[in-house]
mmCIF file of C-alpha atoms and ligand atoms in Angstrom:
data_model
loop_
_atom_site.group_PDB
_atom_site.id
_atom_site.type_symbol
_atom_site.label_atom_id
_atom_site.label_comp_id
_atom_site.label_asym_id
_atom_site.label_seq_id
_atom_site.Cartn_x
_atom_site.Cartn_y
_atom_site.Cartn_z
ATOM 1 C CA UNK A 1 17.141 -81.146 21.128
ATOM 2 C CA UNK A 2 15.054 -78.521 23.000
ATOM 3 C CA UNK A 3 13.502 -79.743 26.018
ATOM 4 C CA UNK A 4 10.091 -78.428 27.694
ATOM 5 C CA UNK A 5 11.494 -78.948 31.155
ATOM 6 C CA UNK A 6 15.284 -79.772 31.844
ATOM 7 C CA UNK A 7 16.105 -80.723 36.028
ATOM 8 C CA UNK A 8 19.580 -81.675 35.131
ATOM 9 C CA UNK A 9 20.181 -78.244 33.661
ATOM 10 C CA UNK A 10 19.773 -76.496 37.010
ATOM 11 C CA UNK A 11 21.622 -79.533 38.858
ATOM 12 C CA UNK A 12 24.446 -78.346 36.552
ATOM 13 C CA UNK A 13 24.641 -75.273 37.834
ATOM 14 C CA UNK A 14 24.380 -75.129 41.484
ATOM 15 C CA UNK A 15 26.532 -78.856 41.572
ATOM 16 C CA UNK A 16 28.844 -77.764 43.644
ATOM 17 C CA UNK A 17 26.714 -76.620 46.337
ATOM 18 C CA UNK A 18 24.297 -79.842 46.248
ATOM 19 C CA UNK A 19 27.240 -81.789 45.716
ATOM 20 C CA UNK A 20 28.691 -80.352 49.251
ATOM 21 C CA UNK A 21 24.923 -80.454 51.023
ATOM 22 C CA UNK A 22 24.517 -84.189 49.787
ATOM 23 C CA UNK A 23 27.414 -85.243 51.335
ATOM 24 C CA UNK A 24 27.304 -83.430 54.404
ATOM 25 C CA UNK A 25 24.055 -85.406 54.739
ATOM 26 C CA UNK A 26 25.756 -88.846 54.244
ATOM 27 C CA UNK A 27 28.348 -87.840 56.767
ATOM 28 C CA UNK A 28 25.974 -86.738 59.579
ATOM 29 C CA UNK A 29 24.588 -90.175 60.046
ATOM 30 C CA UNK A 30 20.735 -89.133 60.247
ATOM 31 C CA UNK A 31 18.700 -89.291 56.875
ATOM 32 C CA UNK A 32 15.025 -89.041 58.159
ATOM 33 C CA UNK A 33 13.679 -85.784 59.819
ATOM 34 C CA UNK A 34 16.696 -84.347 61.271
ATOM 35 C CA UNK A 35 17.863 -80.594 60.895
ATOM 36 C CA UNK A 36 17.639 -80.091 57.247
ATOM 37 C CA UNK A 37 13.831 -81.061 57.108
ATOM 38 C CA UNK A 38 13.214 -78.896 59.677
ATOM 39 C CA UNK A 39 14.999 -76.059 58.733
ATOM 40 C CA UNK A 40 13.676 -76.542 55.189
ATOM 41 C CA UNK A 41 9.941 -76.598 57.225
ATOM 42 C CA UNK A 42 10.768 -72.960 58.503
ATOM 43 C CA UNK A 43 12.471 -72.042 55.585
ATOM 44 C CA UNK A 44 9.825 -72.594 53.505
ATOM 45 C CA UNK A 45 6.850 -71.550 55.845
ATOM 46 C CA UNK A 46 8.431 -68.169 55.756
ATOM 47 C CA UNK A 47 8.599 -68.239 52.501
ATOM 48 C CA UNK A 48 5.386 -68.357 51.764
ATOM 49 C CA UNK A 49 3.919 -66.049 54.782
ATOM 50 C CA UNK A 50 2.325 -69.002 57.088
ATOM 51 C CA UNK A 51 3.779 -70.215 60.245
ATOM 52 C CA UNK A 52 3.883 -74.257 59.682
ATOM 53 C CA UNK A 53 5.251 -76.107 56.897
ATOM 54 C CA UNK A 54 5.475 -79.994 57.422
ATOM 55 C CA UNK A 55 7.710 -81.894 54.769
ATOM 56 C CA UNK A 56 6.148 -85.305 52.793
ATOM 57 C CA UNK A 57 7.121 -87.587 50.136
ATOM 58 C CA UNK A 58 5.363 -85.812 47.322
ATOM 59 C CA UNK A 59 2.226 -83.650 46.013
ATOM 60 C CA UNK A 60 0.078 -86.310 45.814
ATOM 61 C CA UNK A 61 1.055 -87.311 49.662
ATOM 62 C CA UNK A 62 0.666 -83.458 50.726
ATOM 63 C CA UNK A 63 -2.984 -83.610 49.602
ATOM 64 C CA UNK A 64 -3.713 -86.802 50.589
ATOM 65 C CA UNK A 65 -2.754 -85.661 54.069
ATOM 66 C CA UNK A 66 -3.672 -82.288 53.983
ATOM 67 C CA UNK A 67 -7.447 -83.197 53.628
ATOM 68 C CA UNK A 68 -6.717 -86.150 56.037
ATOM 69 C CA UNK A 69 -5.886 -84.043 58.943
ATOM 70 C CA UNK A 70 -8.825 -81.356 57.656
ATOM 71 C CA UNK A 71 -10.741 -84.184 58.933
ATOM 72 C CA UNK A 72 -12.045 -85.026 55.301
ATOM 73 C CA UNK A 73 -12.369 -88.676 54.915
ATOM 74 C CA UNK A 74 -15.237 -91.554 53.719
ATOM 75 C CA UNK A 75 -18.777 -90.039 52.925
ATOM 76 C CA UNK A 76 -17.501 -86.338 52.205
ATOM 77 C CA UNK A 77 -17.305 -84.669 48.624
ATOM 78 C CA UNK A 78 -14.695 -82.313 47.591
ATOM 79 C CA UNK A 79 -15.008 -79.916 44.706
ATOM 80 C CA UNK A 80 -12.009 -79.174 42.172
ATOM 81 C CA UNK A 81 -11.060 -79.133 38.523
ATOM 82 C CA UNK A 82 -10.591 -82.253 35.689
ATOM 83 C CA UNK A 83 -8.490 -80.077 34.170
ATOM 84 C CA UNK A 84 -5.382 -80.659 36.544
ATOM 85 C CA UNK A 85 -2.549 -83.221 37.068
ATOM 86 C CA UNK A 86 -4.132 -86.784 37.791
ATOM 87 C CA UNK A 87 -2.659 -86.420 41.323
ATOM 88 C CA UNK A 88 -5.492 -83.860 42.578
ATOM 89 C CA UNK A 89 -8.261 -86.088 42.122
ATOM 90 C CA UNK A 90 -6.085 -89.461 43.164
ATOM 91 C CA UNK A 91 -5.453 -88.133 46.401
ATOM 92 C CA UNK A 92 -8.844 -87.243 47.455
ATOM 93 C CA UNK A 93 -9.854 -90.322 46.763
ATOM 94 C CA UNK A 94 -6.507 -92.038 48.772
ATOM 95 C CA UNK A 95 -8.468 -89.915 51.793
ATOM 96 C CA UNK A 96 -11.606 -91.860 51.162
ATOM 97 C CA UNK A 97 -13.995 -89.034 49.916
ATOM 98 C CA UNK A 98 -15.141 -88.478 46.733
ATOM 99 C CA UNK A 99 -13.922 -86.032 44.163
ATOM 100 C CA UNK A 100 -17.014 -83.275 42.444
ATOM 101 C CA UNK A 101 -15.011 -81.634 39.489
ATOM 102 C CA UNK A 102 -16.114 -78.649 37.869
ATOM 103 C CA UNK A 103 -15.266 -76.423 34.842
ATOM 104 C CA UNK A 104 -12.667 -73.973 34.301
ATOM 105 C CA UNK A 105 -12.408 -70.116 33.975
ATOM 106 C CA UNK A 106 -11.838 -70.112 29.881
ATOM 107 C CA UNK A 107 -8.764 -67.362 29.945
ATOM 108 C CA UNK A 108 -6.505 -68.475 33.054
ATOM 109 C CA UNK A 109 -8.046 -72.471 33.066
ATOM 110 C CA UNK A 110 -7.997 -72.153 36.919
ATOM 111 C CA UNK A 111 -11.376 -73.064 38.600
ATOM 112 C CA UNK A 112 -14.218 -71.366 37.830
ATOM 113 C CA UNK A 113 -16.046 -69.856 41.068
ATOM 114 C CA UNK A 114 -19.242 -69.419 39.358
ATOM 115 C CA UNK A 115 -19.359 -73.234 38.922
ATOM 116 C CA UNK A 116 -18.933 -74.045 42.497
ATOM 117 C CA UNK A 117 -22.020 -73.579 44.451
ATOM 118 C CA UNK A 118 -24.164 -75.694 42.471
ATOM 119 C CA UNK A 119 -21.765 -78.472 42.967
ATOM 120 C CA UNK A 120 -21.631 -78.272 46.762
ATOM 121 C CA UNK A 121 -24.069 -80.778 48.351
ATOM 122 C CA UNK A 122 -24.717 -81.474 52.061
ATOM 123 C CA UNK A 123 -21.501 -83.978 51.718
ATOM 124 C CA UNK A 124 -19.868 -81.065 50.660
ATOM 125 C CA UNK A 125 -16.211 -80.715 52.559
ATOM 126 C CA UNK A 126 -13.599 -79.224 50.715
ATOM 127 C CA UNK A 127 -12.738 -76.995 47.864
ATOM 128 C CA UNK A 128 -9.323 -77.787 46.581
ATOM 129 C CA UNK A 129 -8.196 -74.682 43.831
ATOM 130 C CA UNK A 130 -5.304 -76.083 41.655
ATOM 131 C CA UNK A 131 -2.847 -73.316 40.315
ATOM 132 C CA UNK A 132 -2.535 -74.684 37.265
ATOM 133 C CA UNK A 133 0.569 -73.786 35.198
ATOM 134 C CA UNK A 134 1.584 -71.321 37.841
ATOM 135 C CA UNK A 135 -1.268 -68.905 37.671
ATOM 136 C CA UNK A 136 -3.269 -68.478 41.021
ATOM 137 C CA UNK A 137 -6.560 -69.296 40.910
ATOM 138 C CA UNK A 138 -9.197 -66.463 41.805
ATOM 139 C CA UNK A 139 -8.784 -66.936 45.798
ATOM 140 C CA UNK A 140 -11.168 -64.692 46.833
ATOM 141 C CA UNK A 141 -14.367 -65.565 45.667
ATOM 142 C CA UNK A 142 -12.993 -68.766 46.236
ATOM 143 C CA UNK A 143 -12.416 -68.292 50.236
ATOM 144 C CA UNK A 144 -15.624 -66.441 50.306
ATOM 145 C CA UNK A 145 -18.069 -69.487 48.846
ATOM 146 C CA UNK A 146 -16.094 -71.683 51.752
ATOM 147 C CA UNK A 147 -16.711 -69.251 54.503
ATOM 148 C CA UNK A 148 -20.540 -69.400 53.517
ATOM 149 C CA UNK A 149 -20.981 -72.720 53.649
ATOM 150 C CA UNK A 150 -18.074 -73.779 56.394
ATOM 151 C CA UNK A 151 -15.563 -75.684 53.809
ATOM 152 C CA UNK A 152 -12.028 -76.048 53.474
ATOM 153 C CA UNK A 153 -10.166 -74.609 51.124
ATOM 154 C CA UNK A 154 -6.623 -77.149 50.553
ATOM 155 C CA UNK A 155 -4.231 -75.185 47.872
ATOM 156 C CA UNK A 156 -2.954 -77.392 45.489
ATOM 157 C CA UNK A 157 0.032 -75.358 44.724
ATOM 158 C CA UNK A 158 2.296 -77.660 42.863
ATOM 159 C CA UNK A 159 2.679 -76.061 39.517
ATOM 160 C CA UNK A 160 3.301 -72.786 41.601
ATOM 161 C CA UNK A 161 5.565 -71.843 43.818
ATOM 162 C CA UNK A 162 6.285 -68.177 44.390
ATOM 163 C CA UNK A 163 3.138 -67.203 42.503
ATOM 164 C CA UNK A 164 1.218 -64.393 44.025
ATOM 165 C CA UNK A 165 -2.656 -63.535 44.762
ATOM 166 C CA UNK A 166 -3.196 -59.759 45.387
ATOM 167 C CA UNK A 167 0.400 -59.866 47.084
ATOM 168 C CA UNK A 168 -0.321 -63.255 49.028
ATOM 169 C CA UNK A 169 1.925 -66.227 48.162
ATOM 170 C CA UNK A 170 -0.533 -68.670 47.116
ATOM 171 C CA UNK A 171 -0.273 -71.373 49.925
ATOM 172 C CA UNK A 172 -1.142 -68.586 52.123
ATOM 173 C CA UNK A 173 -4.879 -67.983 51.709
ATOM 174 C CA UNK A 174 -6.476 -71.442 51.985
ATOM 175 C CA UNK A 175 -7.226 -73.460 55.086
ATOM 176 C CA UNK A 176 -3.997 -75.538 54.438
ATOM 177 C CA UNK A 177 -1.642 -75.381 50.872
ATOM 178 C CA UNK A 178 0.201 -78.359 49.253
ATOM 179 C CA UNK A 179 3.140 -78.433 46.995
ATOM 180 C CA UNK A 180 4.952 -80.718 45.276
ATOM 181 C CA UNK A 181 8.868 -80.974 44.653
ATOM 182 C CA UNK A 182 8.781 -83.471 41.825
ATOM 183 C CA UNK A 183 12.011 -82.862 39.699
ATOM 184 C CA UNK A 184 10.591 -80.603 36.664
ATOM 185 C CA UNK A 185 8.175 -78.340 39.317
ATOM 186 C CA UNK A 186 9.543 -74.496 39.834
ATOM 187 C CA UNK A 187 11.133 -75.295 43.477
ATOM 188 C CA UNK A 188 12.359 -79.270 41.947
ATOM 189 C CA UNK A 189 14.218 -81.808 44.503
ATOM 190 C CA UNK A 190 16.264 -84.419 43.118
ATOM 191 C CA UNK A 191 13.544 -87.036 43.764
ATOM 192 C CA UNK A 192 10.188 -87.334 44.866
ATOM 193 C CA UNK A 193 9.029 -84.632 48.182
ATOM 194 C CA UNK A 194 6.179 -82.467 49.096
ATOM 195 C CA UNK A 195 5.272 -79.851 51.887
ATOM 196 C CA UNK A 196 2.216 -78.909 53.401
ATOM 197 C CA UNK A 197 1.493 -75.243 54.529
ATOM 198 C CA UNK A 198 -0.789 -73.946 56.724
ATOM 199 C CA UNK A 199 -1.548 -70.645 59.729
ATOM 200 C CA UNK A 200 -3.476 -73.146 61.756
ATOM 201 C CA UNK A 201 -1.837 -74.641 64.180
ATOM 202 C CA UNK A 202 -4.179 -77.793 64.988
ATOM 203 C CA UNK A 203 -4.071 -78.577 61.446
ATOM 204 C CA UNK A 204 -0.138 -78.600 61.572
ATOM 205 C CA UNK A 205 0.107 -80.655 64.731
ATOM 206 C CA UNK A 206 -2.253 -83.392 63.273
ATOM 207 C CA UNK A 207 -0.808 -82.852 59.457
ATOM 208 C CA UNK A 208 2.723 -83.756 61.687
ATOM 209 C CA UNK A 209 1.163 -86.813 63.646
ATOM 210 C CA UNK A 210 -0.299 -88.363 60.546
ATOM 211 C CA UNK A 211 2.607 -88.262 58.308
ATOM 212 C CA UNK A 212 4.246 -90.566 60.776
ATOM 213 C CA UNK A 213 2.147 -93.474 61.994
ATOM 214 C CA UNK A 214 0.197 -91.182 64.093
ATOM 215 C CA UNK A 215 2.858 -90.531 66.465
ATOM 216 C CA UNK A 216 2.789 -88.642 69.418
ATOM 217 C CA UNK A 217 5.737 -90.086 70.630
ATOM 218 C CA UNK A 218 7.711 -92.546 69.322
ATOM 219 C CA UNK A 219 5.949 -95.809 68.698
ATOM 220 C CA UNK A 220 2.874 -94.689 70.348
ATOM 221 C CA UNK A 221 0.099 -94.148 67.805
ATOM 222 C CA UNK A 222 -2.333 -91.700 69.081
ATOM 223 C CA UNK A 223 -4.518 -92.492 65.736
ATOM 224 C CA UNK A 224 -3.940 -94.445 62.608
ATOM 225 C CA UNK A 225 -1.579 -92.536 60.467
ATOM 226 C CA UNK A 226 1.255 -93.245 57.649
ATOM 227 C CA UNK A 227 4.280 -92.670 56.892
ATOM 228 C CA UNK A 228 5.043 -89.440 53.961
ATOM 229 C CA UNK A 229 8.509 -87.995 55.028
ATOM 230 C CA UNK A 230 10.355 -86.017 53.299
ATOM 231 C CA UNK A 231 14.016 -87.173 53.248
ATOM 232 C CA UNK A 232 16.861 -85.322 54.434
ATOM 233 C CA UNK A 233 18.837 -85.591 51.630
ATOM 234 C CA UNK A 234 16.232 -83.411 49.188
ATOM 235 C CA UNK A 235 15.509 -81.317 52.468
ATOM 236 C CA UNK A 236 19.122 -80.686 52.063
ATOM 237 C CA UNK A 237 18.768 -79.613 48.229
ATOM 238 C CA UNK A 238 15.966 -78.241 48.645
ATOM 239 C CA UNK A 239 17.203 -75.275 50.884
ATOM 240 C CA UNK A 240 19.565 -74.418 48.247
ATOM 241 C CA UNK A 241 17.550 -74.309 45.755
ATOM 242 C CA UNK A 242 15.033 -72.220 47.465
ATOM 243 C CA UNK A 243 17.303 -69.437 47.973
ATOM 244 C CA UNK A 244 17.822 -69.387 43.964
ATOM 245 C CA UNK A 245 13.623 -69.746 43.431
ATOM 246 C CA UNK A 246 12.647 -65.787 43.197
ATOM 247 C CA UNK A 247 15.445 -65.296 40.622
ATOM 248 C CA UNK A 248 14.499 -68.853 38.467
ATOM 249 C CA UNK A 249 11.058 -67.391 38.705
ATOM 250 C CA UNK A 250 12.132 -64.412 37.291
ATOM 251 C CA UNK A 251 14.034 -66.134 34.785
ATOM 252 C CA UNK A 252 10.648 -68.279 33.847
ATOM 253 C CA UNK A 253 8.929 -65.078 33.523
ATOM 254 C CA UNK A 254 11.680 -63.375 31.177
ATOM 255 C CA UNK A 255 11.495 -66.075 28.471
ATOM 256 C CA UNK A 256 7.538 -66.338 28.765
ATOM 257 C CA UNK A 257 7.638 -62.174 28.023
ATOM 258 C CA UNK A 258 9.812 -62.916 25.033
ATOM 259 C CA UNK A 259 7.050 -65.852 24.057
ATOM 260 C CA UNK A 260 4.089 -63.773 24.204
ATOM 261 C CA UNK A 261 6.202 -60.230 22.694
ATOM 262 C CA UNK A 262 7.387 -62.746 19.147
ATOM 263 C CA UNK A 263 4.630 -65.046 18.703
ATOM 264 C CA UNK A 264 1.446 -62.408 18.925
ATOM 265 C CA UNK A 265 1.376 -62.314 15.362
ATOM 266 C CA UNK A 266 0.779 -65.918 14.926
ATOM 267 C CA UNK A 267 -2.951 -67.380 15.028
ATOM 268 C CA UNK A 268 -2.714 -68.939 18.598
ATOM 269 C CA UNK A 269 -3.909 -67.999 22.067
ATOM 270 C CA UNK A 270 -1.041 -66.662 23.967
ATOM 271 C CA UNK A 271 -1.278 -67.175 28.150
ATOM 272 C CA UNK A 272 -3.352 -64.305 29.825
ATOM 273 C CA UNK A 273 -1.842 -63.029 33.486
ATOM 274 C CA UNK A 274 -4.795 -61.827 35.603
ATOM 275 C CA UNK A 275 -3.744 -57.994 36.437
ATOM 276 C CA UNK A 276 -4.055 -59.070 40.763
ATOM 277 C CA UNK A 277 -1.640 -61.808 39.763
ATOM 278 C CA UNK A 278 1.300 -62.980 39.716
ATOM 279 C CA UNK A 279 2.426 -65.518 37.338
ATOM 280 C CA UNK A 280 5.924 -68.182 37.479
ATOM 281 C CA UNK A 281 4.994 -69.961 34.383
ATOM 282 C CA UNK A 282 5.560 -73.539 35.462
ATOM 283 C CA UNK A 283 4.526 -74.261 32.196
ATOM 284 C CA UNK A 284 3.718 -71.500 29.148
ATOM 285 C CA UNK A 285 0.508 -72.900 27.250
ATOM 286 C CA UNK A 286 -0.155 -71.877 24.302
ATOM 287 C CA UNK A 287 -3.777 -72.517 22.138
ATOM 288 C CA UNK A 288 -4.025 -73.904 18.344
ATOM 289 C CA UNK A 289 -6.701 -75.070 16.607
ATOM 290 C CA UNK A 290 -4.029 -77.192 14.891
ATOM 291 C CA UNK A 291 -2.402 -78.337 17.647
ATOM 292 C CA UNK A 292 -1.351 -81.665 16.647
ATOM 293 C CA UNK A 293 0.180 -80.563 13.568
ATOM 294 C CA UNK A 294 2.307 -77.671 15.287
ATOM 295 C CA UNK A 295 3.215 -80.907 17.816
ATOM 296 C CA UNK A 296 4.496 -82.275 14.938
ATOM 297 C CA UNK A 297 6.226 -79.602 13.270
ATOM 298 C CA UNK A 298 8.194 -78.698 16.802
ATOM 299 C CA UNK A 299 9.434 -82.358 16.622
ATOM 300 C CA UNK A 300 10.580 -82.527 13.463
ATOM 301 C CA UNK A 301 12.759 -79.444 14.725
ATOM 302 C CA UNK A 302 13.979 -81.018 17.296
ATOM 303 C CA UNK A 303 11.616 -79.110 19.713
ATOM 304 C CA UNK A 304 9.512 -81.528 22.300
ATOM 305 C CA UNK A 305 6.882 -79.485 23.621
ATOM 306 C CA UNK A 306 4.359 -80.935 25.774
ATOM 307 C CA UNK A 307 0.837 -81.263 26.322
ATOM 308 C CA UNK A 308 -0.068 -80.635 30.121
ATOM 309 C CA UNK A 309 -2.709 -82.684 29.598
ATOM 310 C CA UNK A 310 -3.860 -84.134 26.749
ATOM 311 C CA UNK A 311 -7.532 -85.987 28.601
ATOM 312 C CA UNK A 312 -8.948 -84.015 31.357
ATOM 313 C CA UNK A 313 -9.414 -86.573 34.927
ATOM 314 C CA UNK A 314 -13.136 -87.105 33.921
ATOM 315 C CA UNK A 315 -12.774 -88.918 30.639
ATOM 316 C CA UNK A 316 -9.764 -91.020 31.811
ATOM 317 C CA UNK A 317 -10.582 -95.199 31.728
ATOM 318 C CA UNK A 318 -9.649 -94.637 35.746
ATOM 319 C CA UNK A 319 -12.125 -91.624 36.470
ATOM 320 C CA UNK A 320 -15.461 -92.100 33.826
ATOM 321 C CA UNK A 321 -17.217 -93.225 36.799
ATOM 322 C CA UNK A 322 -16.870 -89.891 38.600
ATOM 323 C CA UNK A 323 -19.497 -87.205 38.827
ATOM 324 C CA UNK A 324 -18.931 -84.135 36.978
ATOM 325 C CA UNK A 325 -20.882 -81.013 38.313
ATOM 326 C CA UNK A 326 -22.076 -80.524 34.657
ATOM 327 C CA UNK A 327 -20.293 -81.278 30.985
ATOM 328 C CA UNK A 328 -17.171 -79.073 31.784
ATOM 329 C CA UNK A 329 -17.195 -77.635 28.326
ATOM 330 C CA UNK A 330 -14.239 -75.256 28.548
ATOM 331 C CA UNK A 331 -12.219 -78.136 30.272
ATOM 332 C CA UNK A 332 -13.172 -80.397 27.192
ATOM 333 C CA UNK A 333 -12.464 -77.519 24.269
ATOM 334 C CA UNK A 334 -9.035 -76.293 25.625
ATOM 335 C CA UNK A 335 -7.614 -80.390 25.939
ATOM 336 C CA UNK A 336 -8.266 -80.211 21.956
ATOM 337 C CA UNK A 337 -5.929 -76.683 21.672
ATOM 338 C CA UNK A 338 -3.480 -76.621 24.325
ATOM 339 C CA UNK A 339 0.488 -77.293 23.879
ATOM 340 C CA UNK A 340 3.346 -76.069 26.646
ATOM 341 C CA UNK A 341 6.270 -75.330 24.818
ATOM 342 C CA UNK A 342 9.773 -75.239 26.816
ATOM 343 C CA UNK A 343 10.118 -73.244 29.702
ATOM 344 C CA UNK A 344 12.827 -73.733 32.577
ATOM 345 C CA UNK A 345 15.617 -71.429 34.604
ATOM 346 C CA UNK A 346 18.718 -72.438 32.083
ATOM 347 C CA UNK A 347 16.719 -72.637 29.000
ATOM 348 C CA UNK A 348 19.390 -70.749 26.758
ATOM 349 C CA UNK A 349 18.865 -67.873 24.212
ATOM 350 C CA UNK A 350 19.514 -69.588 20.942
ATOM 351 C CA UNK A 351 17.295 -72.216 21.998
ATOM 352 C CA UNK A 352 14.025 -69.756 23.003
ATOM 353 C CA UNK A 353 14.948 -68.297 19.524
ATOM 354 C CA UNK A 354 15.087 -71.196 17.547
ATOM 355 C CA UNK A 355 11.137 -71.799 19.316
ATOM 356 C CA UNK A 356 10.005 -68.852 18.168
ATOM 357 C CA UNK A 357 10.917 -69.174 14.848
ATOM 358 C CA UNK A 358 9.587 -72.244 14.185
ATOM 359 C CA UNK A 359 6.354 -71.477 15.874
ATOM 360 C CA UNK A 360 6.248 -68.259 13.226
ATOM 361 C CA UNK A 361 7.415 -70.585 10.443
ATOM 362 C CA UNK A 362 4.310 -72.857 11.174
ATOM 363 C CA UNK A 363 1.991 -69.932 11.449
ATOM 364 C CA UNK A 364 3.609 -68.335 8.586
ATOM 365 C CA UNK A 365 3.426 -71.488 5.923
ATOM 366 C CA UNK A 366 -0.312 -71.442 7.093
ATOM 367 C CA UNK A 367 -0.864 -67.840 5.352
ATOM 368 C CA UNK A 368 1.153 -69.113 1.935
HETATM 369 C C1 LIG B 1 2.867 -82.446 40.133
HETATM 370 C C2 LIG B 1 1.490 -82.203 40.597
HETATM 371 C C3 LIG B 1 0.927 -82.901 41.673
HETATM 372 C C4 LIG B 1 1.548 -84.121 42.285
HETATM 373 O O1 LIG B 1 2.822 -83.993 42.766
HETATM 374 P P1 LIG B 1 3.762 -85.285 42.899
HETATM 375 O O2 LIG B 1 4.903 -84.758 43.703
HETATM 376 O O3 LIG B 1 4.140 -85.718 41.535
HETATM 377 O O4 LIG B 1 2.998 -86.325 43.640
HETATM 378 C C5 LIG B 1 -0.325 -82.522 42.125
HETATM 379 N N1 LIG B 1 -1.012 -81.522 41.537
HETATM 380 C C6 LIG B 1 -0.513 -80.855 40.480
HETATM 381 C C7 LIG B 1 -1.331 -79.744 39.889
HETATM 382 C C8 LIG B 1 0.743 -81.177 39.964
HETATM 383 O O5 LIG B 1 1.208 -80.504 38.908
#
């Protein structure tokens, strides 16, 4: 059985280490924002290039209270993409403003600047560019829209950690940048956590009193916040596992070379890497017009590729009500064609060979 993402795989192989970190974390008595949160927080932050990194219970919660301390609330629109992880558009609305999605750039499927200024209103807030499958979106026409008409630009960075933006980590170049540490993401806790990352140092202070009750001090609520921590425990994991991320990147980025070297014969769209870009391949999406069947074929093999995501936000039961800028076209066409096929760190040889063959076999019995 080949896998399209595989957590336990890298638990495997730094064990000992978490193993040791866990327990030192049992032992110390103190599992909610103590040292290793806050040394993850700087960690982190300098990873990146920003000064402030504030730890949360997930992506969705570093969005939701990202745009919560931009001040973005009830009445206010924010513009991003359908074609994303559900969790974008949820947590716009779980800050009580309403979510404007627009169409994608047809070759990396990241927002498509040209589609943004006729979607911004007068209740216009917030742009929030989602990295999808660890590409960075085009940042600087991106910043340059929200400079002309005073918005925010939140990162939603959680398919990408590492990637890079004309040598700028992407969390770096919006307002304030959001990741997630779900299990299967590039930098993957052992449960649910999230960071948010930002330069500005308001935004971090109120980012830090909203995740906890609105807290100034303890049990004094300077305004109504919530509680998102991140818990020491996958703080502790965490800062092992970021030590290892460059090199899994790299790894990522090996096997998605050896994807798009063997399977550019076959009749599919390969991923495109935009040449100001850097790319950690999250996920490595591939295009078919016969998508389904090669979904098929893989499983028959033993082979469970994915489909990251198989109904863009808009045309969900939940979401039909939205407001889409316009049609979103290239959002609608690529749903039809895309399959992720497996991608992680520890991913082994045989097993990226054994894809590519049966991806050529498919395409092959096609020519017969
Ligand atoms: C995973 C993901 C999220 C949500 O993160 P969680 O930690 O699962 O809440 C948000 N946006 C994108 C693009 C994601 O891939």
């Amino acid at each position: 059985m080949i896998l399209c993402a595989n957590p336990k795989a890298q638990y495997l192989l730094y064990k000992e280490e978490i193993d040791t970190a866990i327990s030192r974390v049992l032992d110390s008595g103190w599992y909610i924002l103590g040292n290793e949160v806050r040394l993850f927080e700087e960690e982190f932050a300098g990873y990146i290039g920003v000064a402030h990194g504030i730890g949360v219970g997930s992506g969705t919660e570093a969005l939701h209270l990202a745009l919560c301390a931009c001040g973005i609330g009830r009445g206010d629109e924010v513009i991003t993409v359908s074609h994303t992880a559900v969790a974008t558009v949820a947590a716009i609305e779980l800050a009580g403003a309403t979510p404007v999605l627009v169409d994608i750039d047809p070759d990396f499927y990241t927002i498509d600047p040209d589609k943004i200024e006729s979607a911004i209103t007068s209740h216009t807030k917030a742009i929030i560019p989602v990295h999808i499958y660890g590409h960075p979106a085009d940042m600087d026409p991106i910043v340059e829209i929200a400079e002309r008409y005073s918005l925010k630009v939140t990162e939603d960075c959680a398919q990408a950690h590492g990637a890079t933006y004309k040598g700028k980590r992407v969390g770096s170049m919006g307002d304030i940048g959001c990741f997630s540490f779900y299990p299967t993401k590039n930098l993957g806790a052992l449960g649910d956590g999230g960071i948010v990352v930002t330069n500005n140092e308001k935004l971090a202070e109120k980012a830090k009193l909203l995740r906890e009750y609105g807290w100034a001090e303890r049990y004094v609520s300077h305004f109504p916040g919530w509680n998102t921590r991140l818990d020491e425990i996958q703080a502790a994991i965490l800062r092992i596992k970021l030590k290892h991320l460059d090199e899994d990147n790299l790894k990522r980025v090996r096997i998605a070379e050896l994807y798009s070297k063997e399977l550019e014969v076959c009749d599919i769209i390969l991923p495109k890497q935009r040449k100001d870009s850097a790319h950690v391949y999250h996920l490595y999406v591939i295009r078919s017009e016969r998508r389904n069947e090669l979904l098929t074929f893989l499983k028959e093999k033993g082979i469970y590729a994915l489909i990251h995501y198989p109904m863009p936000v808009h045309l969900q039961p939940a979401y039909r009500r939205l407001k889409a800028s316009d049609k979103l076209p290239e959002t609608e066409k690529i749903t039809k064609e895309i399959i992720s096929l497996p991608i992680y760190p520890e991913l082994s040889e045989s097993d990226i060979q054994t894809t590519i063959k049966t991806i050529r076999d498919f395409a092959g019995a096609a020519n017969d």
